[in-house]
Short mmCIF file of C-alpha atoms in Angstrom, two decimals:
data_model
loop_
_atom_site.label_atom_id
_atom_site.label_comp_id
_atom_site.label_asym_id
_atom_site.label_seq_id
_atom_site.Cartn_x
_atom_site.Cartn_y
_atom_site.Cartn_z
CA UNK F 1 34.16 -81.57 -197.13
CA UNK F 2 36.65 -80.66 -194.38
CA UNK F 3 36.51 -84.28 -193.09
CA UNK F 4 37.43 -85.55 -196.51
CA UNK F 5 40.38 -83.11 -196.73
CA UNK F 6 41.62 -84.23 -193.24
CA UNK F 7 41.29 -87.86 -194.17
CA UNK F 8 43.31 -87.36 -197.42
CA UNK F 9 46.04 -85.59 -195.43
CA UNK F 10 46.01 -88.48 -192.91
CA UNK F 11 46.49 -91.04 -195.66
CA UNK F 12 49.24 -89.12 -197.35
CA UNK F 13 51.17 -88.98 -194.01
CA UNK F 14 50.59 -92.67 -193.44
CA UNK F 15 51.68 -93.97 -196.82
CA UNK F 16 54.80 -91.81 -196.87
CA UNK F 17 55.49 -90.84 -200.50
CA UNK F 18 59.27 -91.03 -199.98
CA UNK F 19 59.18 -94.76 -199.17
CA UNK F 20 59.94 -95.72 -202.79
CA UNK F 21 61.85 -92.88 -204.31
CA UNK F 22 65.27 -94.47 -203.67
CA UNK F 23 64.10 -97.66 -205.42
CA UNK F 24 63.99 -96.06 -208.88
CA UNK F 25 65.58 -98.42 -211.38
CA UNK F 26 65.49 -101.45 -209.04
CA UNK F 27 64.11 -104.54 -210.81
CA UNK F 28 62.51 -107.82 -209.57
CA UNK F 29 63.54 -110.91 -211.51
CA UNK F 30 62.19 -114.46 -211.37
CA UNK F 31 65.01 -116.96 -211.68
CA UNK F 32 64.71 -120.36 -213.41
CA UNK F 33 67.03 -123.06 -214.68
CA UNK F 34 69.22 -125.29 -212.65
CA UNK F 35 69.34 -125.31 -208.86
CA UNK F 36 72.31 -123.30 -207.78
CA UNK F 37 73.84 -121.77 -204.60
CA UNK F 38 74.96 -118.68 -206.70
CA UNK F 39 72.04 -116.41 -205.83
CA UNK F 40 72.76 -116.91 -202.13
CA UNK F 41 76.43 -116.10 -202.64
CA UNK F 42 75.48 -112.98 -204.52
CA UNK F 43 73.24 -112.01 -201.70
CA UNK F 44 76.04 -112.26 -199.15
CA UNK F 45 78.13 -110.07 -201.42
CA UNK F 46 75.37 -107.39 -201.50
CA UNK F 47 74.71 -107.78 -205.24
CA UNK F 48 71.13 -108.85 -205.02
CA UNK F 49 68.31 -109.43 -202.56
CA UNK F 50 66.57 -112.78 -202.43
CA UNK F 51 62.93 -112.04 -201.78
CA UNK F 52 61.54 -115.53 -201.24
CA UNK F 53 64.06 -117.73 -199.48
CA UNK F 54 61.68 -120.65 -199.11
CA UNK F 55 60.82 -121.09 -202.76
CA UNK F 56 62.90 -122.89 -205.40
CA UNK F 57 61.74 -120.62 -208.19
CA UNK F 58 63.01 -117.49 -206.65
CA UNK F 59 62.35 -113.82 -207.03
CA UNK F 60 65.18 -111.48 -206.48
CA UNK F 61 65.67 -107.73 -206.40
CA UNK F 62 68.60 -106.20 -208.28
CA UNK F 63 69.74 -102.55 -207.83
CA UNK F 64 70.44 -100.63 -211.07
CA UNK F 65 74.18 -100.43 -210.50
CA UNK F 66 74.32 -104.25 -210.33
CA UNK F 67 72.02 -105.23 -213.19
CA UNK F 68 74.66 -105.99 -215.83
CA UNK F 69 77.06 -107.79 -213.50
CA UNK F 70 74.41 -109.98 -211.86
CA UNK F 71 72.89 -110.80 -215.29
CA UNK F 72 76.23 -111.97 -216.56
CA UNK F 73 77.05 -114.03 -213.53
CA UNK F 74 73.71 -115.75 -213.52
CA UNK F 75 73.84 -116.57 -217.26
CA UNK F 76 77.38 -117.90 -216.82
CA UNK F 77 76.04 -120.25 -214.18
CA UNK F 78 73.20 -121.50 -216.30
CA UNK F 79 70.48 -119.51 -214.53
CA UNK F 80 67.99 -117.62 -216.68
CA UNK F 81 65.60 -114.92 -215.44
CA UNK F 82 62.45 -113.06 -216.36
CA UNK F 83 61.88 -109.39 -215.44
CA UNK F 84 58.76 -109.18 -213.36
CA UNK F 85 59.07 -105.53 -212.31
CA UNK F 86 61.05 -103.13 -214.47
CA UNK F 87 61.06 -100.23 -212.02
CA UNK F 88 60.18 -101.00 -208.39
CA UNK F 89 59.60 -97.40 -207.50
CA UNK F 90 56.82 -97.00 -210.06
CA UNK F 91 55.44 -100.43 -209.10
CA UNK F 92 55.18 -99.38 -205.38
CA UNK F 93 53.71 -95.98 -206.24
CA UNK F 94 50.97 -97.79 -208.17
CA UNK F 95 50.15 -100.08 -205.27
CA UNK F 96 50.08 -97.25 -202.70
CA UNK F 97 47.91 -95.14 -204.97
CA UNK F 98 45.53 -98.08 -205.24
CA UNK F 99 45.49 -98.41 -201.44
CA UNK F 100 44.56 -94.69 -201.11
CA UNK F 101 41.68 -95.09 -203.57
CA UNK F 102 40.36 -98.13 -201.77
CA UNK F 103 40.47 -96.35 -198.43
CA UNK F 104 38.79 -93.22 -199.89
CA UNK F 105 35.70 -95.16 -200.83
CA UNK F 106 35.53 -97.36 -197.68
CA UNK F 107 32.61 -96.71 -195.39
CA UNK F 108 34.11 -98.41 -192.30
CA UNK F 109 37.47 -96.67 -191.91
CA UNK F 110 39.31 -97.26 -188.66
CA UNK F 111 41.33 -94.60 -186.83
CA UNK F 112 43.50 -95.15 -183.88
CA UNK F 113 44.34 -92.18 -181.69
CA UNK F 114 46.43 -91.66 -178.53
CA UNK F 115 43.33 -91.38 -176.44
CA UNK F 116 41.20 -94.02 -178.12
CA UNK F 117 42.65 -97.12 -179.83
CA UNK F 118 40.33 -99.95 -178.80
CA UNK F 119 41.51 -102.49 -181.45
CA UNK F 120 44.47 -102.84 -183.84
CA UNK F 121 43.86 -101.40 -187.33
CA UNK F 122 43.11 -104.12 -189.89
CA UNK F 123 42.35 -101.94 -192.89
CA UNK F 124 45.71 -100.24 -193.01
CA UNK F 125 49.23 -101.05 -191.75
CA UNK F 126 49.69 -99.37 -188.43
CA UNK F 127 52.51 -97.00 -187.66
CA UNK F 128 54.64 -97.58 -184.60
CA UNK F 129 53.04 -94.82 -182.54
CA UNK F 130 49.64 -96.39 -183.21
CA UNK F 131 50.93 -99.73 -182.07
CA UNK F 132 52.07 -98.17 -178.84
CA UNK F 133 48.73 -96.49 -178.26
CA UNK F 134 46.90 -99.79 -178.69
CA UNK F 135 49.26 -101.68 -176.39
CA UNK F 136 48.97 -99.08 -173.68
CA UNK F 137 45.24 -99.06 -173.89
CA UNK F 138 45.22 -102.89 -173.61
CA UNK F 139 47.40 -102.65 -170.57
CA UNK F 140 45.12 -100.11 -168.87
CA UNK F 141 41.93 -102.06 -169.75
CA UNK F 142 42.97 -105.53 -168.70
CA UNK F 143 45.61 -104.94 -165.99
CA UNK F 144 46.63 -106.96 -163.93
CA UNK F 145 45.63 -109.94 -166.15
CA UNK F 146 47.67 -108.32 -168.82
CA UNK F 147 51.00 -106.46 -168.30
CA UNK F 148 53.01 -104.43 -170.84
CA UNK F 149 56.81 -104.15 -170.42
CA UNK F 150 59.50 -102.40 -172.34
CA UNK F 151 62.30 -104.96 -172.38
CA UNK F 152 64.82 -102.62 -174.08
CA UNK F 153 65.43 -99.80 -176.52
CA UNK F 154 66.28 -99.92 -180.23
CA UNK F 155 69.17 -98.11 -181.82
CA UNK F 156 66.99 -95.06 -182.35
CA UNK F 157 65.65 -95.25 -178.75
CA UNK F 158 62.22 -96.82 -179.49
CA UNK F 159 60.85 -99.26 -176.97
CA UNK F 160 60.84 -102.96 -177.53
CA UNK F 161 57.45 -103.94 -176.08
CA UNK F 162 56.36 -107.35 -174.76
CA UNK F 163 52.79 -107.93 -173.77
CA UNK F 164 52.15 -110.67 -171.20
CA UNK F 165 48.67 -112.14 -171.36
CA UNK F 166 48.38 -114.14 -168.17
CA UNK F 167 46.71 -117.48 -167.45
CA UNK F 168 45.03 -118.00 -164.07
CA UNK F 169 46.64 -121.40 -163.98
CA UNK F 170 49.88 -121.11 -162.00
CA UNK F 171 51.26 -124.16 -163.79
CA UNK F 172 50.44 -122.97 -167.28
CA UNK F 173 53.18 -123.27 -169.90
CA UNK F 174 54.19 -120.22 -171.92
CA UNK F 175 53.89 -119.36 -175.65
CA UNK F 176 56.08 -116.72 -177.26
CA UNK F 177 54.95 -114.82 -180.38
CA UNK F 178 57.47 -112.63 -182.19
CA UNK F 179 56.53 -110.20 -185.06
CA UNK F 180 58.21 -107.57 -187.12
CA UNK F 181 61.84 -108.63 -186.89
CA UNK F 182 62.23 -107.91 -190.67
CA UNK F 183 61.08 -104.42 -191.34
CA UNK F 184 59.51 -104.77 -194.81
CA UNK F 185 57.34 -107.72 -193.76
CA UNK F 186 54.41 -105.47 -192.61
CA UNK F 187 51.92 -108.29 -192.49
CA UNK F 188 53.93 -109.88 -189.63
CA UNK F 189 53.23 -107.30 -186.92
CA UNK F 190 49.73 -106.88 -188.27
CA UNK F 191 49.02 -110.49 -187.64
CA UNK F 192 50.83 -110.34 -184.25
CA UNK F 193 48.49 -107.50 -183.16
CA UNK F 194 45.52 -109.41 -184.44
CA UNK F 195 46.47 -112.45 -182.38
CA UNK F 196 46.72 -110.27 -179.29
CA UNK F 197 43.13 -109.04 -179.92
CA UNK F 198 41.89 -112.62 -180.48
CA UNK F 199 43.60 -113.85 -177.30
CA UNK F 200 42.03 -111.14 -175.18
CA UNK F 201 38.58 -112.32 -176.19
CA UNK F 202 39.18 -116.08 -175.87
CA UNK F 203 39.09 -117.18 -172.24
CA UNK F 204 39.37 -120.91 -173.13
CA UNK F 205 42.79 -120.43 -174.76
CA UNK F 206 44.01 -118.05 -171.99
CA UNK F 207 43.11 -120.58 -169.29
CA UNK F 208 45.52 -123.07 -170.71
CA UNK F 209 48.67 -121.01 -171.50
CA UNK F 210 50.62 -117.83 -170.65
CA UNK F 211 51.26 -115.69 -173.76
CA UNK F 212 54.14 -113.36 -174.34
CA UNK F 213 53.82 -111.29 -177.50
CA UNK F 214 56.64 -109.16 -178.89
CA UNK F 215 54.69 -107.71 -181.84
CA UNK F 216 57.30 -105.27 -183.12
CA UNK F 217 60.90 -106.47 -182.77
CA UNK F 218 62.38 -103.97 -185.20
CA UNK F 219 60.58 -100.64 -184.79
CA UNK F 220 63.37 -98.48 -186.38
CA UNK F 221 63.46 -100.55 -189.51
CA UNK F 222 59.70 -100.69 -189.67
CA UNK F 223 59.30 -96.95 -189.48
CA UNK F 224 61.98 -96.55 -192.10
CA UNK F 225 59.87 -98.53 -194.53
CA UNK F 226 57.40 -95.67 -194.40
CA UNK F 227 59.81 -92.79 -194.44
CA UNK F 228 62.85 -94.00 -196.37
CA UNK F 229 62.81 -97.37 -198.12
CA UNK F 230 59.75 -99.66 -198.47
CA UNK F 231 61.98 -102.64 -199.05
CA UNK F 232 64.16 -102.11 -196.01
CA UNK F 233 64.88 -105.39 -194.11
CA UNK F 234 67.41 -104.77 -191.40
CA UNK F 235 67.55 -102.57 -188.31
CA UNK F 236 69.09 -99.11 -188.45
CA UNK F 237 72.59 -99.66 -187.04
CA UNK F 238 75.15 -97.30 -188.58
CA UNK F 239 77.99 -99.46 -189.96
CA UNK F 240 80.92 -97.26 -190.58
CA UNK F 241 84.46 -98.57 -191.31
CA UNK F 242 86.98 -98.62 -194.04
CA UNK F 243 84.81 -100.94 -196.16
CA UNK F 244 81.41 -99.27 -196.19
CA UNK F 245 78.93 -96.96 -194.53
CA UNK F 246 75.87 -99.14 -195.07
CA UNK F 247 73.18 -99.21 -192.46
CA UNK F 248 71.66 -102.10 -190.68
CA UNK F 249 72.05 -105.61 -189.31
CA UNK F 250 69.74 -108.54 -190.21
CA UNK F 251 68.28 -109.15 -186.72
CA UNK F 252 67.32 -112.69 -187.79
CA UNK F 253 70.99 -113.56 -188.33
CA UNK F 254 72.20 -112.00 -185.04
CA UNK F 255 71.18 -114.63 -182.45
CA UNK F 256 73.77 -116.63 -180.66
CA UNK F 257 73.40 -120.09 -182.17
CA UNK F 258 75.51 -121.23 -185.11
CA UNK F 259 76.22 -117.55 -185.74
CA UNK F 260 77.47 -116.82 -189.32
CA UNK F 261 75.87 -119.76 -191.07
CA UNK F 262 73.84 -118.57 -194.05
CA UNK F 263 74.74 -114.99 -193.25
CA UNK F 264 77.26 -112.35 -194.39
CA UNK F 265 80.03 -110.34 -192.80
CA UNK F 266 79.59 -107.63 -195.49
CA UNK F 267 77.76 -104.61 -194.10
CA UNK F 268 75.80 -103.83 -197.29
CA UNK F 269 74.36 -107.42 -197.59
CA UNK F 270 70.68 -107.89 -196.66
CA UNK F 271 71.83 -110.74 -194.48
CA UNK F 272 74.62 -108.93 -192.65
CA UNK F 273 74.86 -110.72 -189.29
CA UNK F 274 76.45 -107.99 -187.23
CA UNK F 275 79.87 -107.81 -185.66
CA UNK F 276 79.12 -110.49 -183.00
CA UNK F 277 76.17 -112.40 -181.66
CA UNK F 278 73.60 -110.18 -179.88
CA UNK F 279 75.46 -107.09 -180.96
CA UNK F 280 72.10 -105.40 -181.51
CA UNK F 281 70.00 -103.94 -178.65
CA UNK F 282 66.86 -105.41 -180.23
CA UNK F 283 68.02 -109.04 -180.20
CA UNK F 284 69.77 -108.67 -176.86
CA UNK F 285 66.59 -107.31 -175.24
CA UNK F 286 64.36 -110.03 -176.75
CA UNK F 287 66.69 -112.85 -175.88
CA UNK F 288 67.04 -111.70 -172.34
CA UNK F 289 63.23 -111.46 -172.01
CA UNK F 290 62.84 -114.96 -173.42
CA UNK F 291 65.47 -116.39 -171.04
CA UNK F 292 63.40 -115.18 -168.11
CA UNK F 293 60.69 -117.65 -169.19
CA UNK F 294 63.07 -120.55 -169.94
CA UNK F 295 61.56 -122.94 -167.41
CA UNK F 296 58.01 -122.52 -168.78
CA UNK F 297 58.41 -121.73 -172.47
CA UNK F 298 56.79 -124.45 -174.59
CA UNK F 299 56.34 -122.90 -178.00
CA UNK F 300 57.76 -120.08 -180.19
CA UNK F 301 56.06 -118.64 -183.26
CA UNK F 302 58.13 -116.15 -185.21
CA UNK F 303 55.96 -114.34 -187.82
CA UNK F 304 57.53 -113.55 -191.22
CA UNK F 305 56.53 -113.20 -194.82
CA UNK F 306 56.10 -114.43 -197.42
CA UNK F 307 55.48 -117.83 -198.96
CA UNK F 308 52.78 -119.55 -196.83
CA UNK F 309 55.25 -121.91 -195.24
CA UNK F 310 55.57 -123.17 -191.65
CA UNK F 311 59.26 -123.75 -191.15
CA UNK F 312 60.77 -125.92 -188.40
CA UNK F 313 64.46 -126.22 -187.31
CA UNK F 314 67.21 -126.56 -188.22
CA UNK F 315 67.97 -123.66 -190.45
CA UNK F 316 71.74 -124.00 -190.02
CA UNK F 317 72.04 -127.50 -191.53
CA UNK F 318 70.07 -129.98 -193.73
CA UNK F 319 72.06 -133.04 -192.57
CA UNK F 320 71.01 -132.96 -188.92
CA UNK F 321 67.44 -133.32 -187.79
CA UNK F 322 65.87 -131.46 -184.90
CA UNK F 323 65.60 -133.85 -181.90
CA UNK F 324 61.79 -133.81 -182.00
CA UNK F 325 61.29 -133.53 -185.75
CA UNK F 326 58.28 -135.79 -185.90
CA UNK F 327 56.44 -133.84 -183.19
CA UNK F 328 57.24 -130.57 -184.89
CA UNK F 329 55.80 -131.90 -188.12
CA UNK F 330 52.62 -133.24 -186.37
CA UNK F 331 51.85 -129.96 -184.71
CA UNK F 332 52.85 -127.99 -187.80
CA UNK F 333 50.35 -130.02 -189.93
CA UNK F 334 47.66 -129.30 -187.36
CA UNK F 335 48.32 -125.59 -187.88
CA UNK F 336 48.33 -125.90 -191.61
CA UNK F 337 45.03 -127.80 -191.62
CA UNK F 338 43.40 -125.30 -189.36
CA UNK F 339 44.65 -122.37 -191.45
CA UNK F 340 43.34 -123.92 -194.66
CA UNK F 341 39.87 -124.32 -193.20
CA UNK F 342 39.30 -120.57 -193.32
CA UNK F 343 39.86 -119.66 -196.91
CA UNK F 344 41.57 -122.58 -198.53
CA UNK F 345 45.06 -121.17 -198.40
CA UNK F 346 47.65 -123.94 -198.15
CA UNK F 347 50.63 -123.75 -195.84
CA UNK F 348 53.43 -126.17 -196.37
CA UNK F 349 55.23 -127.60 -193.32
CA UNK F 350 58.92 -127.79 -194.29
CA UNK F 351 62.41 -127.77 -192.76
CA UNK F 352 64.00 -124.32 -192.60
CA UNK F 353 67.08 -125.51 -194.49
CA UNK F 354 65.13 -127.57 -196.95
CA UNK F 355 65.75 -125.27 -199.86
CA UNK F 356 69.04 -124.24 -201.29
CA UNK F 357 70.30 -122.00 -198.57
CA UNK F 358 71.11 -122.20 -194.86
CA UNK F 359 70.04 -119.45 -192.39
CA UNK F 360 71.02 -119.43 -188.80
CA UNK F 361 71.61 -116.89 -186.08
CA UNK F 362 67.88 -116.76 -186.14
CA UNK F 363 65.31 -116.73 -183.38
CA UNK F 364 63.90 -120.23 -184.07
CA UNK F 365 67.23 -122.13 -184.09
CA UNK F 366 68.38 -120.25 -180.97
CA UNK F 367 65.14 -121.02 -179.09
CA UNK F 368 65.55 -124.71 -179.73
CA UNK F 369 69.32 -124.94 -179.63
CA UNK F 370 70.07 -122.73 -176.67
CA UNK F 371 66.82 -122.65 -174.72
CA UNK F 372 65.44 -126.12 -175.47
CA UNK F 373 61.93 -124.79 -176.45
CA UNK F 374 60.08 -127.89 -177.71
CA UNK F 375 57.90 -126.37 -180.43
CA UNK F 376 59.65 -123.79 -182.56
CA UNK F 377 58.40 -122.38 -185.81
CA UNK F 378 58.91 -119.61 -188.31
CA UNK F 379 55.67 -118.85 -190.03
CA UNK F 380 55.88 -117.28 -193.47
CA UNK F 381 52.65 -115.60 -193.99
CA UNK F 382 50.65 -114.67 -197.18
CA UNK F 383 51.09 -114.66 -200.04
CA UNK F 384 53.02 -116.94 -202.41
CA UNK F 385 54.76 -114.08 -204.23
CA UNK F 386 52.25 -112.22 -206.39
CA UNK F 387 52.54 -109.25 -203.97
CA UNK F 388 55.18 -110.51 -201.56
CA UNK F 389 56.29 -107.84 -199.18
CA UNK F 390 53.97 -105.34 -200.83
CA UNK F 391 50.86 -107.25 -199.81
CA UNK F 392 47.87 -104.87 -199.60
CA UNK F 393 46.35 -104.14 -196.27
CA UNK F 394 43.07 -105.78 -197.31
CA UNK F 395 44.96 -109.07 -196.68
CA UNK F 396 45.29 -108.32 -192.94
CA UNK F 397 41.86 -109.56 -191.81
CA UNK F 398 41.92 -112.87 -193.68
CA UNK F 399 45.57 -113.49 -192.60
CA UNK F 400 44.63 -113.02 -189.00
CA UNK F 401 41.68 -115.33 -189.27
CA UNK F 402 43.47 -118.23 -190.91
CA UNK F 403 46.50 -117.94 -188.54
CA UNK F 404 44.31 -117.75 -185.51
CA UNK F 405 42.44 -120.92 -186.55
CA UNK F 406 45.63 -122.72 -187.25
CA UNK F 407 47.20 -121.51 -184.09
CA UNK F 408 44.32 -122.85 -181.94
CA UNK F 409 44.54 -126.22 -183.64
CA UNK F 410 48.23 -126.43 -182.83
CA UNK F 411 47.65 -125.37 -179.20
CA UNK F 412 45.08 -128.13 -178.86
CA UNK F 413 47.77 -130.76 -179.59
CA UNK F 414 50.47 -129.47 -177.30
CA UNK F 415 48.27 -128.76 -174.28
#
């Protein structure tokens, strides 16, 4: 009985009841009608939040104070919408209650503690302290073949960790995996940690490449999705000036390549790019760490959600092709075929700017445009929108398995 009480308290702390209270009255709409750039313009103005950038039939989130204005603007532009979620707070509460019930009846519950965290959790989304416990245990277990480094600190003084899984081949090329740059995309770091665990048990893959994994690029924002706002996207910079006091910079618009394209200078926008390139300690730390591997870096995988798309550059333009577009597509299709082998989930290989909106100042465009990394991808993980950013933790294991299989197939082609 006491064990059950303790487990219930553990879950309540994990799932953070306050993570949805400030989303009361927020709605999710599905847009239809003519193709239009208007939703992107409204996003830069902070009037709505586009949830699935890579889909033409888009879902957007609208705050209660903007409902009437956004509705009028969309209808004037010939865009209709259907309300999918009438109250986002109640919707999230229902999902989290369902998660608790599922965990309560599970017979194989995982727990990660500071003294014993042998594998990343795959039945619940890990908190940042658990991530650190796992990384440090990996470092202690596998050193010197694995080394863990803090490459910098976040705004709230959390470490930006990079795990180096070393090849014994001194001429091995390097692969960089980035997770968690957008806070609400919890499946992203979960898959990044799953890939770490897979790499540690696969000597064949490790013999051919050096791996650098930054599994949690935005720890402040990620923790805030548990304690403050489940739909938080940006970091936790305090933006105070005469215009606003909104928090956060979109870290995937803050990189120093075509800075400002597909982004916003308005602090309250979900795609606020920051005051200048690499203004944020998180992006500055990550870019500096990547530059140290410039001579050997062959591939970048930036993990995001959602949409089940593998995106290749450029994101800043649709009129100029990446210099090795055909090779990017070939390797991308190998990934997609490998991923589909596991559970039949289809991943579409598409250009980042192939939809209605541009997006630059991002990790992928910078890696190709400034560093010359040959194979650069943004991977939009499960699902296609039925749960979106609120994907249940039971999707962690199948997501890891399909990404791992696709990842190996891609690696077979490049080396």
